[in-house]
Amino acid sequence: MSNELTTWMSAHRLDLIGQWADLISEPARAPMLGDSSGDEGLIATLGVTAVSADQLYDMLVLAAGGDYGALNERIHTISHSDDIRDQALNERLSRAFTFRRTLRTLLRNQVSDPTSALGMIDQFDVLFEHMIGILADGWAAHNAAALREREFIAESLNAASAAADQRTLQLKALNDISQHLSASLDRSQLLDLVATNLHRLTDVASIAVWMPPPDGADLLVAAYACGEGADLTLGGKISLAQTKDLTVRAFCSGRIQFEITPDATQQGTWYRDGCGVMALPMLLHEQSIGVVTLQDPNPVQQLRFQQDLAQGVISQAAIAIQNANLYTEVRSLNVELEQRVAERTRELQDEKNRLATINEISTEVSSTLDLDSLLSTSLAVLANISQAEHASIMLVEQDDSSLLVTRAVYGVPASPGNYIRFPIGSGIAGWVAQQRKGTLVDDISTDERWVSIPGGSLRKRQGSMIAVPLLMQGDVLGVITISHREPGFFQEGHMRMLNACAGPIAIGINNANLFQMISAEAERRYELLDRQQTEASQIEAILQNLSDGVIVCDLYGSVLMANQAASDVLGRSVEDLLLWNLHDIISRYLGPRSPDIPLAELIARPLDVNDQRRIFTSIAKVGTRVASMTMGPVLKEDGQLLGALLVVRDITREIEADRLKTEFIGTMSHELRTPMTAIKGFTQLLAMGGLGPLNDTQREFVSTIHANTERMIALINDVLDITKIESGSVDIEWRSLHMAEALSGVMSELQPAIAARSHDLSISIPPGLPLVRADAHRLHQILFNLLSNAVKYTPKGGKIWVEAHEATVADLPDHVRASMTPNKRYAQMNIRDTGVGIDREDMLRIFDRFYRTENPLKIEAGGTGLGLSLVKPLVELLGGRIWVESTLGVGSSFSFVLPAS
Ligand code: ADP
C-alpha cells in the first residue's frame, strides 16, 4: 500500500540508503557511515544469504507502507547476531536515532509543505517506534539465552574450582603423606602410615595392606588394616592360587581391580558383604610388591572418586618401601662390610706379624753363614712366635740323601737322644720330606704316620704338631716341626707362617752349605796352587841344575825358559836366549843344517804316524866345540800342544873320543887287512895245489880257511868304510850315473848266487829315468848290499823285483818326506822280495851295526850285520834317503832315492 511517505522514501532512496543499510547491517561487517555513498555494490550478509543495500531499503519502504514482515525478520535476525557483551545495542540505537534525525531534516528541508512534512514525520515515527520495539524485544530475547549460558559457565567454573580445590587438598595430603613416607625407612612403619593415612583421607569403610610373606611362600598376608573389621582382617592370608580373589588378581596382573558388587563367594574372609572393592597393586618397576584393598558400601563416591588419590599414595608408598628395602640392604651390606673390614684388619695384623717374623728370620739368616747357629736361632724365633713348646729342624744327610737327621732342637735338652735320624718317607717329618708339602696334625695320638723311635724317650705321642718342608729350587733340604702338648693348639695361620718362614731358612741353609763348599774348594785350590808352585819351583831348580841345556818355547817359537846349562853350551847369557825366538837359535847355530830341526813342522804335527812324539836331532858347531841338539814337542796330559823343547848338550868330548876310537879301529883294520891278504893268497896257493896235491880233508880245510878269510876281509873292509864315514873321510867322486849301468855291475857279481838259489828276478827300469848324481863305487856298494840281502833272505825259488822310477818329494812316505828338499827330482829304486820278511820292531833296528834279525835263513845267509849300517849313511851321504817296508813271512821292500843330476 503506497502512501506519501513511501513515495517520498522511494524518491529519496539515494539520500537515505547508506545510513539505513548501516543501521540494519550484520554486526561483523557493519559498514561505516558515509563509506557506501552511491555504492551500488554494498552487500550485507546474513548467514549464507547475501542481502544488498537496496533490498534492505526496500524493507523500509515496505514497512512505511505498512508491510512490516521483511523488516521484522531482518531486525530479529540482527538482534540475535549482535553480541551481548559489546556495545552493539547502543550502537544500533544511536544509528537509528541518527537515521531519524537525517530523515526528519531531509523531510523538513525537502518537503515544502510543512503539514505534509509533519504528517510524514509522524508516519515515520510510528514506523520508527515499531522498529525500535522489535529491535529491543529481539535483542532482549537473544541476550537472555546468552546470559543463561554465561550463568551456566559460571556455575561450571565454580564446580571446577571446587574440584580443583579438592584436588589441591588431595595433593597437599599426598605431599604430606609422601613427606611422612620419606621420613621413615622402616618398612612396617611405612605400611602402617599408608593404611592409616589412606583411611583418614578417603574415609572408606575399611582398608587393608597385603604383602607377600618374607619366606617367599605363594601367599599374601594382611600386614596392615584399618577401619571396620580391621581386627578380623589383620594377619589374614590369601593363597595366590585363589585367582578370582580381587586382591590376588590385582597382585598377579599388576592392574587395579574395581568392582561395585563383587561376587562375595569368590573373595577371601577379608571381604565385607555389600561393599564395593577397589584393589590397587603396589608396583615397583612394573612388578607387584603388595596390594592395598579399599572397601566401601558406596563404591562410586568413596572408591572410584578416590582412585587417583589412593593410587598416588600407593605409588609413593611403593617408592618408600623400595627405599626402605634399599636402606635395609645397604644397612646389611654395611654390617657385612664392617665385618669384612674387621676380618681383613685381623688378617693384615696376622700378615704383619708373619712378615715381622719372616723379616726377623731373614735378618738372622743373612747375618750368619754358620749352619748350626743359623738353625738354632731361627728355630728359637719360630717357636717363640708360634708359642710352640718344642721345635726341631731335621736336614737331609749329606752322605746319604735318603735320611733325615735332627740338626737343631728347641724346648728339649740338646742330648744325643733328641738327635734322631730316620728315613725319608717314614714318620711325619719323613712324610713331609717325601710329599714336599706341610702338614698340620691336630692330634698326634691319632696320626698313623707317627713312628716311635727306640731310645727316643722324650718323644711323646701327644699334642698337636706342624711340619713343613725346607725347599730350595724344588729340592728338599729338610723339615721344620713345631709341636705343643695341647691337641688342636695350632691353626692354619701357624701353618701359613711356618711355610712363609721355611723359605728364608732354606735360603740360609743353602747359603751356609754353599759357603762351606766354597770354603772347602778355596782351601783345596789353595793347596793345589801351593803344590803347583812348589812343583814349579822344583822343576825350575831341576832344570837350572841339569847338565843338559834346556830351552822351552811356546807355539810361536818365543823362548819361555832357558837354563844356565843352555847358556853355557850356546855361549850366550840366559837373558839373551830369552829375548830370542827358537827359530833364530836354530838357524844361528845350525846354519845350513837348520832343516834337521824343523820347528814349524813340529808345531804343525807334533806326533808321528804311530802317535809317538816326533823327535829331531842335529849337531851344531859352537866355536871350537860341538853340541848335539834334540827337539821334541811339549804336550799336556790331554795331548794339547804347549810348545817345543830343545835340549842342547856339549858333546865335544864324546866326539873326540869317538874320533879316537874310529881312528883306532881304522888303524887296527888296516893292520889286520895286510896279514889277511897274505893268508888269503897262501890259502889260494894251497888250494890250487901249488905246494903239492891235497887230500880231500886238506882241501876242505883249506877251502874253509879261504872262505873265512874272505869274510874277514869283507868285514874289515866294511869296518874301514864305517870308520871312514864316521870320521867324515869318505872320498866321493861325483858323477852322473844311470841306475841301469850301476845295476848291471852288481848283477854280474850276483848272478851265480841268484842262479844257485833258483830265484825269479825281474828288473824294470823305465827309459826316461833321470841320471843320478852319485859316486859309482858307493852306488855299487849300496845296490850290491840290498840285492845280495834279497837273495840271501829269500828262500830258494823265491821272487825278486828290481824296479826304478822317477819320484818327487810328494810321492815319498811321510817319515821320509819330512827331511827332503821339496820341488827336487829324484830317481827311486825298489828292491822287493818274497823272502822271510822283518817284523815291526826289527825294522827300527836293522840299520844298526851288527844287528841281525832272527829268521830261518839267518845261519844259511851268514853275514855280519854291517851291510845296512853302511848302506844308510852312504845313501844319505849321496843326498838320498832309504826306507824299508816289510811283512814277516811275506817279503820285504827296500827303497832308496837319490837326487837326479
Ligand atoms: P847281514 O850281513 O846280516 O846281511 P845286513 O846289515 O845286511 O847284515 O842286514 C842286517 C839284517 O837285516 C840281516 O841280518 C837280516 O836279518 C835283515 N835283512 C836285511 N835284508 C833283508 C831282507 N831282504 N829280508 C829279510 N831280512 C833282511
PDB file of C-alpha atoms and ligand atoms in Angstrom, residues 789-790 792-793 833 836-838 846 851-853 855 862-869 892 894, ligand 1:
ATOM      1  CA  ASN A 789     170.288-109.352   1.104  1.00  0.00           C
ATOM      2  CA  ALA A 790     167.187-110.009  -1.050  1.00  0.00           C
ATOM      3  CA  LYS A 792     170.122-114.314   0.919  1.00  0.00           C
ATOM      4  CA  TYR A 793     166.888-113.784   2.827  1.00  0.00           C
ATOM      5  CA  ASP A 833     161.441-109.922  -2.481  1.00  0.00           C
ATOM      6  CA  VAL A 836     161.410-114.108   5.237  1.00  0.00           C
ATOM      7  CA  GLY A 837     160.322-110.531   5.964  1.00  0.00           C
ATOM      8  CA  ILE A 838     161.117-108.401   9.025  1.00  0.00           C
ATOM      9  CA  ILE A 846     168.127-103.327  11.050  1.00  0.00           C
ATOM     10  CA  TYR A 851     172.059-106.132  14.176  1.00  0.00           C
ATOM     11  CA  ARG A 852     170.662-109.265  12.591  1.00  0.00           C
ATOM     12  CA  THR A 853     167.103-110.455  12.927  1.00  0.00           C
ATOM     13  CA  ASN A 855     164.912-115.651  10.849  1.00  0.00           C
ATOM     14  CA  GLY A 862     175.875-115.793   7.062  1.00  0.00           C
ATOM     15  CA  GLY A 863     176.756-112.095   7.192  1.00  0.00           C
ATOM     16  CA  THR A 864     177.954-109.605   9.788  1.00  0.00           C
ATOM     17  CA  GLY A 865     175.091-107.270  10.316  1.00  0.00           C
ATOM     18  CA  LEU A 866     177.115-104.357   8.982  1.00  0.00           C
ATOM     19  CA  GLY A 867     175.778-104.125   5.408  1.00  0.00           C
ATOM     20  CA  LEU A 868     172.694-101.989   6.045  1.00  0.00           C
ATOM     21  CA  SER A 869     174.503 -99.870   8.667  1.00  0.00           C
ATOM     22  CA  SER A 892     160.413-107.080   2.170  1.00  0.00           C
ATOM     23  CA  PHE A 894     163.927-101.786   0.434  1.00  0.00           C
TER      24      PHE A 894
HETATM   25  P1  ADP B   1     173.898-109.184   7.145  1.00  0.00           P
HETATM   26  O1  ADP B   1     175.293-109.228   6.969  1.00  0.00           O
HETATM   27  O2  ADP B   1     173.398-109.918   8.346  1.00  0.00           O
HETATM   28  O3  ADP B   1     173.137-109.382   5.971  1.00  0.00           O
HETATM   29  P2  ADP B   1     172.838-106.520   6.916  1.00  0.00           P
HETATM   30  O4  ADP B   1     173.239-105.261   7.655  1.00  0.00           O
HETATM   31  O5  ADP B   1     172.983-106.513   5.528  1.00  0.00           O
HETATM   32  O6  ADP B   1     173.656-107.684   7.615  1.00  0.00           O
HETATM   33  O7  ADP B   1     171.396-106.851   7.335  1.00  0.00           O
HETATM   34  C1  ADP B   1     171.033-106.787   8.669  1.00  0.00           C
HETATM   35  C2  ADP B   1     169.914-107.738   8.914  1.00  0.00           C
HETATM   36  O8  ADP B   1     168.731-107.269   8.255  1.00  0.00           O
HETATM   37  C3  ADP B   1     170.080-109.079   8.393  1.00  0.00           C
HETATM   38  O9  ADP B   1     170.839-109.898   9.293  1.00  0.00           O
HETATM   39  C4  ADP B   1     168.677-109.583   8.214  1.00  0.00           C
HETATM   40  O10 ADP B   1     168.284-110.105   9.430  1.00  0.00           O
HETATM   41  C5  ADP B   1     167.928-108.372   7.877  1.00  0.00           C
HETATM   42  N1  ADP B   1     167.689-108.263   6.430  1.00  0.00           N
HETATM   43  C6  ADP B   1     168.362-107.485   5.568  1.00  0.00           C
HETATM   44  N2  ADP B   1     167.820-107.587   4.337  1.00  0.00           N
HETATM   45  C7  ADP B   1     166.760-108.441   4.437  1.00  0.00           C
HETATM   46  C8  ADP B   1     165.801-108.957   3.518  1.00  0.00           C
HETATM   47  N3  ADP B   1     165.813-108.625   2.266  1.00  0.00           N
HETATM   48  N4  ADP B   1     164.895-109.821   4.002  1.00  0.00           N
HETATM   49  C9  ADP B   1     164.856-110.172   5.290  1.00  0.00           C
HETATM   50  N5  ADP B   1     165.726-109.693   6.200  1.00  0.00           N
HETATM   51  C10 ADP B   1     166.671-108.867   5.774  1.00  0.00           C
END
